[in-house]
Coordinates of C-alpha atoms in Angstrom, one line a residue:
M272 CA -18.3 -27.9 28.6
E273 CA -18.4 -24.1 28.1
I274 CA -17.8 -21.8 31.5
N275 CA -20.8 -19.4 30.3
K276 CA -23.5 -22.1 29.7
F277 CA -22.8 -24.0 32.8
L278 CA -22.8 -21.1 35.2
Q279 CA -26.4 -20.7 33.0
I280 CA -27.2 -24.3 34.0
I281 CA -26.7 -23.5 37.7
D282 CA -28.0 -20.5 37.4
V283 CA -24.8 -18.5 39.2
P284 CA -24.2 -14.9 38.9
A285 CA -21.5 -14.7 37.2
T286 CA -19.0 -14.8 34.3
D287 CA -15.7 -15.6 35.7
E288 CA -13.7 -17.6 38.0
K289 CA -13.3 -14.1 40.3
Q290 CA -16.8 -13.4 40.3
L291 CA -17.6 -17.4 41.3
N292 CA -15.6 -17.0 43.9
N293 CA -16.9 -13.8 45.0
F294 CA -20.8 -15.5 45.0
I295 CA -19.8 -18.5 47.0
S296 CA -17.7 -16.3 49.2
L297 CA -21.1 -13.7 50.3
K298 CA -23.3 -17.3 50.3
R299 CA -21.4 -19.5 51.8
K300 CA -23.4 -19.5 54.8
E301 CA -27.2 -19.8 51.8
I302 CA -25.7 -22.5 49.6
E303 CA -25.1 -24.8 53.0
N304 CA -28.4 -24.2 54.2
A305 CA -29.6 -24.7 50.9
V306 CA -28.4 -28.0 50.2
K307 CA -29.3 -29.2 53.8
K308 CA -32.9 -28.5 53.1
L309 CA -32.6 -30.0 49.6
W310 CA -30.9 -33.3 51.5
N311 CA -34.1 -33.4 54.0
E312 CA -36.5 -33.1 51.4
Y313 CA -34.5 -35.6 49.6
S314 CA -34.5 -38.0 52.5
D315 CA -38.2 -36.9 53.5
N316 CA -39.7 -37.9 50.1
A317 CA -38.2 -41.2 49.3
I318 CA -39.2 -42.2 52.8
S319 CA -42.3 -40.7 52.4
Q320 CA -42.7 -42.7 49.9
N321 CA -41.3 -46.5 50.4
P322 CA -41.0 -46.0 54.0
N323 CA -41.2 -49.9 54.2
A324 CA -38.6 -50.4 51.6
I325 CA -35.9 -48.4 52.5
L326 CA -36.4 -49.1 56.3
S327 CA -36.5 -52.5 56.0
D328 CA -34.0 -53.3 52.9
P329 CA -30.3 -51.9 54.1
N330 CA -29.5 -52.7 50.2
A331 CA -31.7 -50.0 48.9
I332 CA -30.0 -47.1 51.2
S333 CA -26.9 -48.2 50.7
S334 CA -27.6 -47.7 46.8
E335 CA -29.2 -44.3 47.1
M336 CA -26.4 -43.1 49.1
N337 CA -24.2 -44.4 46.5
A338 CA -26.3 -42.7 43.9
I339 CA -25.9 -39.6 46.1
S340 CA -22.2 -40.4 46.1
S341 CA -21.7 -40.7 42.2
E342 CA -24.0 -37.9 41.5
M343 CA -21.6 -35.6 44.3
N344 CA -18.7 -36.9 42.4
T345 CA -19.6 -36.3 38.6
I346 CA -20.8 -32.7 40.3
S347 CA -17.0 -32.4 41.5
S348 CA -15.7 -33.4 38.5
E349 CA -17.5 -31.0 36.6
M350 CA -16.4 -28.0 39.4
N351 CA -13.2 -29.5 38.8
T352 CA -13.0 -29.3 34.5
F353 CA -15.1 -26.2 35.5
S354 CA -12.4 -24.5 37.7
S355 CA -9.2 -26.1 34.6
E356 CA -11.2 -24.0 32.0
M357 CA -11.5 -20.8 34.2
D358 CA -8.0 -21.1 34.7
A359 CA -7.5 -21.4 30.8
F360 CA -9.6 -18.9 29.6
S361 CA -8.6 -16.1 32.7
P362 CA -5.0 -15.2 30.4
E363 CA -7.5 -14.4 27.5
M364 CA -10.5 -12.8 29.3
N365 CA -8.1 -10.2 31.1
A366 CA -6.5 -9.6 27.7
F367 CA -9.9 -9.5 26.2
L368 CA -10.5 -6.8 28.8
S369 CA -7.6 -4.6 28.9
E370 CA -8.0 -4.0 24.8
I371 CA -12.2 -3.0 25.6
N372 CA -10.3 -0.5 28.2
A373 CA -8.0 0.8 25.4
F374 CA -10.7 0.9 22.9
S375 CA -13.1 2.9 25.6
S376 CA -10.3 5.2 26.5
K377 CA -10.1 6.0 22.4
V378 CA -14.0 6.4 22.6
N379 CA -13.8 8.6 25.1
T380 CA -10.6 10.9 23.4
F381 CA -12.9 11.1 20.5
L382 CA -16.0 12.3 22.4
S383 CA -13.8 15.0 23.9
K384 CA -12.3 16.1 20.4
I385 CA -16.1 16.4 19.1
N386 CA -17.8 18.7 22.3
T387 CA -14.9 20.7 21.6
F388 CA -15.4 21.2 18.1
T389 CA -19.1 21.4 18.6
T390 CA -18.4 24.4 21.0
E391 CA -16.0 25.8 18.5
I392 CA -19.0 25.7 16.0
D393 CA -21.4 27.3 18.3
E394 CA -19.1 30.1 19.2
K395 CA -18.3 30.9 16.0
F396 CA -22.0 30.6 15.0
D397 CA -22.9 32.9 18.3
T398 CA -20.3 35.5 17.0
K399 CA -22.2 35.2 13.7
L400 CA -25.7 35.8 14.6
P401 CA -25.7 39.3 15.4
E402 CA -24.3 40.1 11.6
T403 CA -27.4 38.3 10.5
N404 CA -29.5 39.8 12.6
T405 CA -28.1 43.2 11.1
F406 CA -28.3 42.1 7.4
E407 CA -31.5 44.0 6.5
S408 CA -30.0 47.5 8.0
Q409 CA -26.8 47.0 6.1
Y410 CA -28.7 46.5 2.5
S411 CA -29.2 49.8 1.7
S412 CA -25.6 51.5 2.7
N413 CA -23.9 48.1 0.5
L414 CA -25.9 49.3 -2.1
L415 CA -24.4 52.7 -2.3
T416 CA -21.0 51.5 -1.5
N417 CA -21.5 48.9 -4.8
N418 CA -22.7 51.5 -7.0
E419 CA -19.4 53.7 -6.1
N420 CA -17.0 50.6 -6.7
S421 CA -18.0 49.7 -9.5
Q422 CA -17.6 53.4 -10.8
T423 CA -14.2 53.3 -9.8
D424 CA -13.9 50.2 -11.6
M425 CA -14.8 51.1 -15.0
K426 CA -12.3 54.1 -14.7
F427 CA -9.2 51.7 -13.1
G428 CA -10.5 49.4 -16.8
E429 CA -10.5 52.4 -19.1
E430 CA -6.6 52.8 -18.0
N431 CA -5.8 49.4 -18.5
N432 CA -6.7 50.0 -22.0
T433 CA -3.6 52.2 -22.9
P434 CA -1.3 51.5 -25.3
E435 CA 1.1 51.5 -22.1
H436 CA -0.5 49.0 -20.4
K437 CA -1.4 47.1 -23.4
E438 CA 2.3 46.5 -24.3
E439 CA 3.5 46.0 -21.4
A440 CA 1.0 43.3 -20.7
K441 CA 2.3 41.6 -24.1
N442 CA 5.7 41.9 -22.6
K443 CA 4.9 40.3 -19.7
A444 CA 2.9 37.1 -21.6
F445 CA 6.0 37.6 -23.8
D446 CA 8.3 37.2 -21.4
I447 CA 6.4 34.5 -19.5
Q448 CA 5.9 32.3 -23.2
T449 CA 10.0 32.6 -23.8
K450 CA 10.8 31.0 -20.5
N451 CA 8.4 28.7 -20.3
K452 CA 9.1 26.9 -24.1
E453 CA 11.5 23.9 -23.1
I454 CA 14.9 24.3 -24.8
K455 CA 17.6 21.4 -24.2
F456 CA 21.0 21.3 -26.0
P457 CA 22.4 18.4 -26.2
F458 CA 25.8 17.1 -24.8
G459 CA 28.9 17.6 -26.0
K460 CA 32.9 17.0 -25.6
V461 CA 36.0 18.8 -25.3
N462 CA 38.0 18.6 -28.5
Q463 CA 35.3 16.9 -30.1
E464 CA 33.2 18.9 -32.9
Y465 CA 29.8 20.3 -31.9
S466 CA 26.6 20.9 -34.3
I467 CA 23.2 21.2 -33.9
N468 CA 20.7 22.5 -35.8
F469 CA 18.0 25.6 -33.9
D470 CA 15.7 27.0 -35.7
I471 CA 13.8 29.7 -34.1
E472 CA 9.8 29.0 -35.9
S473 CA 10.8 25.0 -34.3
L474 CA 10.1 26.9 -30.7
G475 CA 6.4 27.8 -31.8
I476 CA 6.5 31.1 -30.7
P477 CA 5.0 33.5 -33.3
A478 CA 5.7 36.1 -31.9
L479 CA 9.7 35.7 -31.6
A480 CA 11.4 37.5 -33.6
K481 CA 15.5 37.5 -33.4
V482 CA 17.7 35.2 -30.9
T483 CA 21.2 35.8 -30.0
F484 CA 22.9 34.0 -27.6
I485 CA 25.4 34.7 -25.0
G486 CA 28.2 33.0 -23.5
L487 CA 28.9 30.3 -26.7
E488 CA 31.5 32.1 -27.8
S489 CA 34.1 31.9 -24.5
I490 CA 33.9 28.1 -25.2
G491 CA 34.3 27.6 -28.6
L492 CA 30.9 27.5 -29.9
Q493 CA 29.1 30.1 -32.3
Y494 CA 25.7 30.8 -33.4
Y495 CA 24.9 30.4 -37.3
P496 CA 20.9 31.7 -37.5
D497 CA 21.0 32.7 -41.1
E498 CA 22.5 28.4 -41.4
K499 CA 20.2 27.3 -38.4
Q500 CA 23.0 26.2 -36.5
I501 CA 25.3 26.3 -33.3
R502 CA 28.6 24.5 -34.3
G503 CA 32.0 24.3 -33.2
I504 CA 34.8 22.6 -31.1
P505 CA 34.2 23.5 -27.1
T506 CA 37.0 24.1 -25.6
V507 CA 36.2 24.2 -21.3
A508 CA 34.1 21.6 -20.0
G509 CA 31.3 22.1 -17.7
D510 CA 27.7 22.8 -17.0
H511 CA 27.3 26.4 -19.0
K512 CA 23.9 28.9 -18.9
I513 CA 23.8 30.2 -22.1
I514 CA 21.7 33.2 -22.0
M515 CA 19.5 33.7 -24.9
R516 CA 17.7 36.7 -25.9
C517 CA 15.0 37.2 -27.8
T518 CA 12.7 40.4 -28.9
R519 CA 9.3 40.7 -30.4
K520 CA 8.4 40.6 -34.3
D521 CA 5.7 44.1 -33.3
L522 CA 7.8 46.0 -31.5
T523 CA 9.3 49.9 -32.1
E524 CA 12.8 50.3 -32.1
N525 CA 13.1 50.5 -28.5
R526 CA 12.5 47.0 -28.1
P527 CA 13.2 45.4 -24.9
L528 CA 15.3 42.4 -25.0
F529 CA 14.4 39.3 -22.8
E530 CA 16.5 36.9 -21.7
R531 CA 16.5 33.7 -20.4
D532 CA 19.0 30.5 -19.2
V533 CA 20.0 27.3 -21.3
N534 CA 21.6 24.7 -20.0
L535 CA 24.7 23.6 -22.4
V536 CA 27.0 20.1 -20.4
I537 CA 30.2 19.6 -22.5
N538 CA 32.1 17.4 -21.1
P539 CA 35.8 16.8 -20.4
D540 CA 38.1 14.9 -23.0
P541 CA 38.5 11.8 -21.0
R542 CA 42.3 12.3 -22.3
L543 CA 43.3 15.4 -20.2
L544 CA 42.4 13.0 -17.2
W545 CA 45.2 11.1 -17.4
N546 CA 48.7 12.4 -16.9
N547 CA 51.6 11.8 -19.4
I548 CA 55.2 11.3 -17.2
P549 CA 58.5 10.6 -18.8
T550 CA 60.0 7.3 -18.1
P551 CA 63.3 8.6 -16.1
A552 CA 66.0 7.8 -17.9
N553 CA 67.8 7.0 -15.4
I554 CA 66.3 3.5 -14.3
E555 CA 67.3 -0.2 -15.5
Y556 CA 67.0 -0.9 -18.8
Y557 CA 65.6 2.3 -19.7
K558 CA 63.3 2.3 -23.3
P559 CA 62.1 5.8 -24.9
D560 CA 58.3 6.4 -24.5
E561 CA 57.6 5.5 -28.2
D562 CA 59.1 4.6 -31.0
K563 CA 58.6 4.6 -35.1
A564 CA 60.1 3.6 -38.6
F565 CA 59.4 2.9 -41.8
I566 CA 61.1 1.4 -44.6
K567 CA 61.3 2.3 -48.2
V568 CA 61.8 -0.1 -50.7
E569 CA 62.7 1.6 -54.0
S570 CA 60.5 0.8 -57.4
E571 CA 61.7 -1.6 -59.7
I572 CA 62.4 -1.0 -63.1
S573 CA 62.8 -3.5 -65.9
K574 CA 65.5 -2.3 -68.6
G575 CA 63.6 -3.5 -71.7
F576 CA 64.8 -3.4 -75.1
L577 CA 67.3 -0.9 -76.3
G578 CA 65.3 1.4 -74.1
F579 CA 62.1 0.9 -75.3
G580 CA 59.2 -1.6 -73.0
K581 CA 60.6 0.4 -69.7
K582 CA 58.5 -0.5 -67.2
E583 CA 58.4 0.4 -63.3
Y584 CA 57.1 -2.1 -60.8
L585 CA 56.3 -0.7 -56.8
R586 CA 57.4 -2.9 -54.8
K587 CA 56.0 -2.7 -51.3
D588 CA 57.2 -0.7 -48.0
M589 CA 57.4 -1.3 -44.3
V590 CA 55.8 0.9 -41.8
A591 CA 55.8 0.0 -37.2
A592 CA 55.1 2.3 -34.3
S593 CA 54.7 1.4 -31.1
Q594 CA 53.4 3.8 -28.4
R595 CA 53.5 4.0 -24.4
G596 CA 49.7 3.2 -23.0
R597 CA 48.1 5.8 -20.8
S598 CA 48.1 3.1 -17.9
H599 CA 51.8 3.2 -18.0
A600 CA 52.5 7.3 -18.5
H601 CA 50.0 8.3 -15.7
E602 CA 52.6 7.1 -13.7
G603 CA 55.7 7.5 -15.4
K604 CA 56.5 3.9 -16.1
A605 CA 58.0 2.4 -19.3
R606 CA 57.3 1.2 -22.4
D607 CA 57.2 -3.2 -22.8
D608 CA 56.5 -3.6 -26.2
D609 CA 58.9 -3.3 -28.9
F610 CA 59.5 -4.4 -32.8
A611 CA 61.7 -4.1 -35.1
L612 CA 62.2 -4.5 -39.0
N613 CA 64.4 -5.2 -41.8
F614 CA 64.4 -5.7 -45.4
D615 CA 67.5 -7.2 -46.9
K616 CA 67.7 -5.5 -50.6
E617 CA 70.1 -8.8 -51.7
I618 CA 67.8 -11.5 -51.1
E619 CA 64.7 -9.3 -50.8
W620 CA 63.2 -11.0 -47.9
Y621 CA 61.5 -8.9 -45.7
T622 CA 61.3 -9.4 -41.8
M623 CA 59.0 -7.9 -39.4
V624 CA 58.3 -8.8 -35.7
V625 CA 56.4 -7.0 -32.8
A626 CA 56.8 -8.5 -28.8
D627 CA 54.5 -7.8 -26.1
G628 CA 56.6 -7.3 -22.5
A629 CA 54.0 -8.6 -19.8
G630 CA 52.8 -5.7 -17.6
S631 CA 53.4 -7.9 -14.4
A632 CA 57.1 -8.4 -15.3
K633 CA 59.5 -6.2 -14.0
Y634 CA 62.0 -5.9 -17.0
S635 CA 59.4 -7.3 -19.8
R636 CA 60.9 -4.4 -21.4
K637 CA 64.4 -5.8 -21.9
G638 CA 63.0 -9.2 -22.7
S639 CA 60.8 -7.5 -25.8
Q640 CA 63.8 -5.1 -26.7
I641 CA 66.0 -8.6 -27.2
A642 CA 63.6 -11.0 -28.9
C643 CA 63.5 -8.4 -32.1
E644 CA 66.6 -7.5 -32.4
T645 CA 67.6 -11.3 -32.2
V646 CA 64.7 -12.7 -34.6
I647 CA 65.7 -10.1 -37.2
N648 CA 69.7 -11.0 -36.7
V649 CA 68.7 -14.4 -36.8
C650 CA 66.4 -14.2 -39.6
K651 CA 68.6 -12.1 -41.7
E652 CA 71.6 -14.1 -41.3
Q653 CA 69.4 -17.9 -41.8
L654 CA 67.9 -16.6 -44.6
S655 CA 70.8 -15.6 -46.8
S656 CA 72.4 -19.0 -45.8
Q657 CA 69.4 -20.9 -46.9
N658 CA 68.2 -19.0 -49.0
K659 CA 68.8 -21.3 -52.4
D660 CA 67.6 -24.0 -50.7
F661 CA 65.0 -22.2 -49.3
E662 CA 63.8 -20.8 -52.5
T663 CA 63.9 -23.6 -54.5
N664 CA 61.0 -25.7 -51.9
I665 CA 59.4 -22.9 -52.2
R666 CA 58.9 -22.8 -56.0
L667 CA 58.2 -26.7 -55.6
F668 CA 55.6 -26.3 -52.8
A669 CA 54.3 -23.8 -55.5
N670 CA 53.7 -25.9 -57.9
D671 CA 52.7 -29.0 -55.7
K672 CA 51.4 -28.5 -52.7
S673 CA 51.8 -32.1 -51.0
Q674 CA 51.7 -33.5 -48.0
E675 CA 55.3 -34.1 -48.7
N676 CA 56.2 -30.3 -49.7
H677 CA 54.6 -28.7 -46.8
N678 CA 56.5 -31.2 -44.5
K679 CA 59.7 -30.1 -46.1
M680 CA 58.6 -26.8 -45.6
V681 CA 57.8 -26.9 -42.2
R682 CA 61.3 -28.6 -41.6
I683 CA 63.0 -25.5 -43.5
L684 CA 60.9 -22.8 -41.5
Y685 CA 62.3 -24.5 -38.0
D686 CA 65.3 -24.3 -39.2
I687 CA 65.3 -20.2 -40.0
I688 CA 62.1 -18.5 -38.2
G689 CA 62.1 -21.4 -35.3
K690 CA 65.7 -20.8 -34.8
A691 CA 65.4 -16.8 -34.7
A692 CA 62.6 -17.5 -31.8
F693 CA 64.9 -20.1 -29.9
C694 CA 67.8 -17.8 -29.9
A695 CA 65.6 -15.3 -29.0
Y696 CA 64.8 -17.1 -26.0
K697 CA 68.3 -18.0 -25.3
N698 CA 69.1 -14.7 -25.2
I699 CA 67.4 -13.2 -22.8
K700 CA 67.9 -16.4 -20.2
D701 CA 71.6 -15.4 -20.6
E702 CA 71.0 -11.7 -19.8
A703 CA 68.7 -12.6 -16.4
E704 CA 71.4 -15.3 -15.5
K705 CA 74.0 -12.8 -16.0
Y706 CA 72.4 -10.3 -13.4
Q707 CA 70.8 -13.3 -11.1
Y708 CA 67.4 -11.9 -11.9
P709 CA 64.3 -14.7 -12.5
L710 CA 63.8 -15.4 -15.7
K711 CA 60.3 -14.4 -16.0
D712 CA 61.0 -11.3 -15.2
Y713 CA 62.0 -10.5 -18.7
S714 CA 58.0 -12.7 -19.8
T715 CA 57.5 -11.2 -23.3
T716 CA 55.1 -12.4 -26.3
L717 CA 56.5 -12.7 -29.8
L718 CA 55.1 -11.9 -33.6
L719 CA 56.9 -12.5 -36.4
S720 CA 56.8 -13.0 -40.5
I721 CA 59.1 -12.9 -43.2
S722 CA 57.7 -12.8 -47.0
K723 CA 59.0 -12.1 -50.2
K724 CA 57.5 -11.6 -53.9
F725 CA 58.0 -14.3 -56.3
D726 CA 56.6 -14.5 -60.1
F727 CA 53.9 -16.5 -59.2
G728 CA 52.4 -14.6 -56.0
W729 CA 54.1 -14.1 -52.2
F730 CA 55.1 -16.5 -49.6
I731 CA 54.3 -15.3 -46.1
A732 CA 55.2 -17.4 -43.1
A733 CA 54.7 -16.8 -39.1
F734 CA 55.4 -17.6 -35.9
W735 CA 53.4 -16.8 -33.4
V736 CA 53.1 -16.9 -29.5
G737 CA 50.9 -15.6 -27.0
D738 CA 48.1 -12.7 -27.8
G739 CA 48.1 -10.0 -31.0
G740 CA 47.6 -10.7 -34.4
I741 CA 48.9 -11.6 -37.4
G742 CA 46.8 -11.6 -40.7
I743 CA 47.2 -11.3 -44.4
Y744 CA 44.6 -9.1 -45.4
R745 CA 43.3 -8.0 -48.7
K746 CA 40.4 -5.7 -49.2
E747 CA 39.3 -6.4 -52.8
P748 CA 38.5 -9.2 -54.0
E749 CA 38.1 -9.1 -50.1
Y750 CA 40.8 -12.3 -48.2
L751 CA 41.6 -12.9 -44.8
E752 CA 44.2 -15.4 -43.5
V753 CA 44.9 -15.3 -40.0
L754 CA 48.2 -16.9 -39.8
G755 CA 48.3 -18.2 -36.0
E756 CA 45.7 -17.5 -32.5
P757 CA 46.3 -16.8 -29.5
D758 CA 46.9 -18.7 -26.6
G759 CA 45.1 -18.5 -23.9
G760 CA 47.2 -19.4 -20.3
E761 CA 45.8 -21.3 -17.8
F762 CA 43.0 -18.3 -16.1
A763 CA 41.3 -15.5 -17.9
G764 CA 43.5 -12.8 -18.8
Q765 CA 46.5 -14.7 -19.3
T766 CA 49.2 -16.2 -22.4
R767 CA 52.1 -18.0 -23.2
F768 CA 55.3 -16.4 -23.2
L769 CA 58.6 -16.7 -25.1
T770 CA 60.4 -17.4 -21.9
M771 CA 58.1 -20.9 -21.2
S772 CA 60.6 -23.7 -22.3
E773 CA 57.4 -25.5 -24.0
I774 CA 57.0 -23.2 -26.2
F775 CA 60.0 -25.2 -28.0
L776 CA 58.6 -28.6 -28.5
W777 CA 58.4 -30.1 -31.6
E778 CA 54.3 -30.2 -31.4
S779 CA 54.3 -27.1 -30.2
M780 CA 57.0 -24.8 -33.2
A781 CA 55.2 -27.0 -35.6
K782 CA 51.5 -25.8 -34.5
R783 CA 53.1 -22.1 -34.2
L784 CA 54.4 -22.1 -37.9
R785 CA 52.1 -20.9 -40.8
F786 CA 52.6 -20.1 -44.2
D787 CA 51.1 -19.6 -47.4
I788 CA 51.2 -18.2 -50.7
V789 CA 49.0 -15.7 -52.1
P790 CA 48.8 -14.0 -55.4
D791 CA 48.9 -10.6 -53.6
F792 CA 47.5 -8.5 -50.3
T793 CA 46.8 -5.1 -49.3
A794 CA 48.6 -5.1 -46.1
L795 CA 50.4 -7.9 -44.2
I796 CA 49.5 -6.8 -40.3
L797 CA 51.4 -7.5 -36.6
M798 CA 49.6 -6.5 -33.7
T799 CA 50.1 -6.6 -29.9
D800 CA 47.2 -6.8 -28.0
G801 CA 46.9 -3.3 -27.3
I802 CA 45.6 -2.7 -30.7
T803 CA 43.8 -6.1 -31.5
D804 CA 41.7 -5.9 -27.6
P805 CA 40.0 -2.3 -28.8
K806 CA 39.8 -3.1 -32.5
F807 CA 38.7 -6.6 -32.8
E808 CA 37.5 -6.9 -29.1
T809 CA 37.6 -11.3 -28.7
D810 CA 40.0 -13.4 -30.0
A811 CA 37.0 -15.0 -32.3
N812 CA 36.6 -11.5 -34.4
L813 CA 40.4 -12.6 -35.7
N814 CA 38.9 -14.6 -38.2
R815 CA 36.2 -12.5 -39.3
I816 CA 37.2 -10.4 -42.6
E817 CA 34.5 -7.4 -41.5
K818 CA 36.3 -6.1 -38.4
W819 CA 39.8 -6.3 -40.5
H820 CA 38.1 -3.9 -43.3
E821 CA 36.9 -1.6 -39.9
L822 CA 40.5 -1.8 -39.0
W823 CA 42.0 -1.0 -42.3
D824 CA 39.0 2.2 -42.5
D825 CA 40.1 3.0 -39.5
L826 CA 43.7 3.1 -40.0
Q827 CA 42.6 5.6 -43.4
G828 CA 40.5 8.3 -41.0
K829 CA 37.1 6.8 -40.5
N830 CA 37.5 7.8 -36.5
E831 CA 36.8 10.2 -34.5
E832 CA 40.3 11.8 -34.3
N833 CA 40.9 12.0 -38.0
A834 CA 43.9 10.1 -37.8
K835 CA 45.2 9.4 -41.3
V836 CA 47.8 6.8 -42.3
D837 CA 48.4 7.7 -45.8
F838 CA 49.5 3.9 -47.5
T839 CA 50.6 5.3 -51.1
D840 CA 54.2 4.4 -51.6
D841 CA 56.5 5.6 -50.6
N842 CA 55.6 7.7 -48.1
E843 CA 57.5 8.7 -45.5
Q844 CA 55.6 10.5 -43.1
A845 CA 53.7 7.0 -42.3
A846 CA 55.5 6.4 -39.9
D847 CA 54.6 9.8 -38.0
Q848 CA 50.7 9.6 -39.2
L849 CA 50.7 5.7 -37.5
L850 CA 52.5 7.1 -34.4
K851 CA 49.4 9.6 -34.3
W852 CA 46.9 7.2 -34.8
L853 CA 48.0 5.3 -32.1
D854 CA 46.8 7.3 -30.1
F855 CA 43.2 6.9 -30.2
W856 CA 40.9 6.3 -27.7
S857 CA 39.1 3.5 -26.2
R858 CA 37.4 3.3 -22.9
G859 CA 39.6 0.7 -20.5
N860 CA 42.0 -0.3 -23.3
H861 CA 45.2 1.9 -22.1
D862 CA 48.2 -1.4 -22.7
D863 CA 51.0 -0.1 -24.7
R864 CA 50.0 -0.3 -28.4
T865 CA 52.5 -1.5 -31.4
I866 CA 51.6 -1.8 -35.1
A867 CA 53.9 -3.4 -38.4
I868 CA 52.5 -2.9 -41.7
L869 CA 53.7 -4.2 -45.0
F870 CA 51.8 -2.2 -48.0

């Protein structure tokens, strides 16, 4: 039963337990008398209605008493329920009353502000009232004053219409127009060509006659109004405030100059942020920070008959270059890469080899050097000693590329370049044991090739351990053959190295030996990952001829640095040019770079 409803039924003037208790306390005597009166009335009425039945029937009396007792118990139960409900309701009621009090306080505060505002309005109205009352008395004098002001304004207006004032107004308007015009110069970079179009007519200011810039020359730029260009090669990095001076078209010779600032940001050349600390000459296994080589192979001239019909046959040259990476140069560390070239004039075999010493290996610079030197020496010996048998099998394979002839070639190549790679491993191991250093401290990759021109085409063979790349590339008609694939280690960023003995298991060696016969080619290229990472980006791109086209165009000058290698025959400057090209900038790619090219 709801508490309020119950209280209404019994007609008690209370809305909560506290009020009920107070009511009972105050009316206790009256309640007792009312109950006794009701009892007596009930008893008298019952006896008067049926006195004989009640007096003569004790059971009836007992039944009536039981009924009264039951009713009293029901009342008591309801009172207990009411008390429990009041106990449960009391916290909610108290919280509600607390909210009412808080709201009441806010209302009082609001009313107080309203009263204050009303008072202020009344005070202001009262102060304005005397002025309103005197309006009519002041009206006539105001008319006289207004007439005088009008005459003064007319005189002032006449002064404003003078040529000097009109000129000043035009100047102010022109100055505001030029300063509010949005002019943005694109960012530039130190040591890189900067060129933008700047046409004053495009600014949309009809009165603009001429523009000059103050501050461009000091940072390596210049404004060419006739060509409507700002260009040059920025030399100073920073956020520069360039002053733009403007003149109006319709001014006399004593024309004023109008100035505004234009921001020009020149970013620094990121290369200049890198140190280039020479490698200390007293370190163990010192190696120069860069190296280059060019092997010129003289053209072949046929004798003809009795001096007639002589013909010159151009023969390919070799060039290679190696440069320490910026990451090593910044800390004054040694170059880990290496290379070696050889052309045997007697048997006309070309040999090229590049190696990338592992950056995590303490003496890898020595490992790569030993590998390159050993391969050149062993290949020279083996090619010379096995030349007759080797070339006979090459010719057989050219005529019949059967599996049997293919297997013969694999066995012979295993004895030549396979042996060269194994000897390189053995010599590195001997060096480590000599100084009691761990073999892994000399870890290095190895990429080598041997090639020779025959009357039926070029025979080319290769052996590849580690990352980097080897490819036979022809521009027109386009052709590409990648002679192997990069080695991946167990985890990303790892690779295989020549110093791992499992490289020389037969299955591994057979997989790494590649050879083919091609009619001709533009270039046979061997590269360490210092080249392949920035130029090919992924291992998969090594098989895309488009990337090789880009590399070849890059080598021939299609790059930001305009670094170009001239691949014309017998160009002995090619080594210097290639070394300069190796200095290209590629964000995040600062490893040692080594490349060898037969062209």
